[in-house]
Amino acid sequence: FIRGKKVGAPPKYAGSKKGDPLTAAKAKVIDALKVQKGYAQLVSEGKPLPKTDAGREGSTWFYREIDGTYWTTLRYGQLSIPLEGTNTAVQIGALAELPAFFDAAIQAIQKGELDEPIMKLQQTRSAALKGETGTIRKAA
């Protein structure tokens, strides 16, 4: 019954409901973008961000310049996703524009527009976690 078939150990992600590593990585980014969208809403309403299990305030991917302009990054784990060359930050403008930007980013990821940089980060992170080449920089 297995004649002519390749036999081997199943890949690590075989039991995942997300499927292959790229699909799983994209799902993580999309889930995190939804959280960031909620954080932007809380900040715009002047409400505090939720606390993490460690008791710290949730981490935002967006920041405000002195002139009031907001910038953001998209991340896979702690790693910023390169969007143009090595550039990772995007100038958004007003805080009220962040949720729409995060929605557009989710749609772009679902369409596969960021597959290449997300896959590269996933492979780098996977190799680093296995102790292979490449390292993961953790935020302080």
Coordinates of C-alpha atoms in Angstrom, one line a residue:
F1 CA 0.0 0.0 0.0
I2 CA 3.0 2.3 0.4
R3 CA 4.9 1.1 -2.6
G4 CA 6.1 4.1 -4.6
K5 CA 5.3 6.6 -1.9
K6 CA 7.7 8.6 0.1
V7 CA 7.8 7.6 3.8
G8 CA 9.2 9.8 6.6
A9 CA 8.5 11.6 9.8
P10 CA 5.6 14.1 9.6
P11 CA 6.6 17.7 9.5
K12 CA 6.4 19.6 12.8
Y13 CA 3.3 21.5 11.6
A14 CA 1.4 18.4 10.4
G15 CA -1.0 18.5 13.4
S16 CA -1.6 22.2 13.1
K17 CA -5.1 23.4 12.1
K18 CA -3.3 26.3 10.4
G19 CA -1.5 24.0 7.9
D20 CA 1.8 25.0 6.5
P21 CA 4.3 27.3 8.3
L22 CA 3.5 30.3 6.1
T23 CA -0.2 30.0 6.8
A24 CA 0.4 29.7 10.5
A25 CA 2.8 32.7 10.5
K26 CA 0.2 34.8 8.5
A27 CA -2.5 33.8 11.0
K28 CA -0.3 35.0 13.9
V29 CA 0.3 38.3 12.2
I30 CA -3.4 38.8 11.4
D31 CA -4.4 37.9 15.0
A32 CA -1.8 40.4 16.4
L33 CA -3.1 43.1 13.9
K34 CA -6.6 42.7 15.3
V35 CA -5.2 43.2 18.8
Q36 CA -3.3 46.3 17.7
K37 CA -6.5 47.7 16.1
G38 CA -8.2 47.3 19.5
Y39 CA -5.2 49.0 21.2
A40 CA -5.5 52.0 18.8
Q41 CA -9.2 52.3 19.6
L42 CA -8.4 52.2 23.4
V43 CA -5.7 54.9 23.0
S44 CA -8.0 57.1 20.9
E45 CA -10.6 56.8 23.7
G46 CA -8.0 57.7 26.3
K47 CA -8.5 54.3 28.0
P48 CA -5.6 52.2 29.4
L49 CA -4.2 49.3 27.6
P50 CA -4.9 45.8 29.1
K51 CA -2.2 44.2 31.2
T52 CA -0.2 41.2 30.1
D53 CA 0.2 38.1 32.3
A54 CA 3.4 39.6 33.6
G55 CA 1.4 42.7 34.8
R56 CA 2.9 45.0 32.1
E57 CA 0.8 47.2 29.8
G58 CA 0.2 45.6 26.4
S59 CA 2.8 46.5 23.7
T60 CA 1.7 48.7 20.8
W61 CA 3.2 48.6 17.3
F62 CA 2.5 52.3 16.8
Y63 CA 4.0 55.5 18.2
R64 CA 3.4 59.2 18.1
E65 CA 5.9 61.7 16.8
I66 CA 6.3 65.1 18.5
D67 CA 4.2 66.7 15.8
G68 CA 1.3 64.3 16.5
T69 CA 1.9 62.1 13.5
Y70 CA 1.6 58.3 14.1
W71 CA 3.9 55.7 12.7
T72 CA 3.5 51.9 12.9
T73 CA 5.3 48.7 12.0
L74 CA 3.9 45.2 11.3
R75 CA 5.5 42.4 13.2
Y76 CA 5.9 38.7 13.3
G77 CA 6.6 38.0 16.9
Q78 CA 9.2 40.6 18.0
L79 CA 10.5 41.0 14.4
S80 CA 9.4 43.9 12.2
I81 CA 8.2 42.9 8.8
P82 CA 10.2 44.6 6.0
L83 CA 7.7 46.5 3.8
E84 CA 9.9 48.2 1.2
G85 CA 13.5 47.0 1.1
T86 CA 14.7 47.0 4.7
N87 CA 12.2 49.8 5.8
T88 CA 9.7 48.6 8.3
A89 CA 7.9 51.7 9.6
V90 CA 4.9 53.4 7.9
Q91 CA 3.7 56.9 8.5
I92 CA 0.0 56.8 9.1
G93 CA -1.0 60.3 10.1
A94 CA -3.7 60.7 12.7
L95 CA -4.4 58.1 15.3
A96 CA -7.9 57.7 13.9
E97 CA -6.4 56.3 10.7
L98 CA -4.6 53.4 12.3
P99 CA -7.6 51.0 12.5
A100 CA -8.2 51.3 8.7
F101 CA -4.5 50.8 8.0
F102 CA -4.5 47.6 10.1
D103 CA -7.6 46.4 8.2
A104 CA -5.8 47.1 4.9
A105 CA -2.7 45.2 6.2
I106 CA -4.9 42.2 7.1
Q107 CA -6.4 42.2 3.6
A108 CA -2.9 42.5 2.0
I109 CA -1.7 39.5 4.1
Q110 CA -4.8 37.4 3.2
K111 CA -4.1 38.2 -0.5
G112 CA -0.5 37.0 -0.2
E113 CA 1.1 40.4 -0.7
L114 CA 3.4 40.0 2.3
D115 CA 4.1 36.2 1.9
E116 CA 7.8 36.6 1.0
P117 CA 8.9 38.8 3.9
I118 CA 6.7 36.9 6.4
M119 CA 8.1 33.5 5.2
K120 CA 11.7 34.8 5.5
L121 CA 11.0 35.9 9.1
Q122 CA 9.3 32.6 9.9
Q123 CA 12.3 30.7 8.6
T124 CA 14.8 32.9 10.5
R125 CA 12.8 32.6 13.7
S126 CA 12.4 28.8 13.2
A127 CA 16.1 28.3 12.6
A128 CA 17.0 30.5 15.6
L129 CA 14.6 28.6 17.9
K130 CA 16.3 25.3 16.7
G131 CA 19.7 26.8 17.5
E132 CA 20.7 27.0 13.8
T133 CA 22.0 30.1 11.9
G134 CA 20.4 33.4 12.6
T135 CA 19.4 35.0 15.8
I136 CA 16.3 36.5 17.3
R137 CA 16.6 39.9 18.8
K138 CA 14.3 40.2 21.8
A139 CA 12.9 43.5 22.8
A140 CA 14.2 44.8 26.1

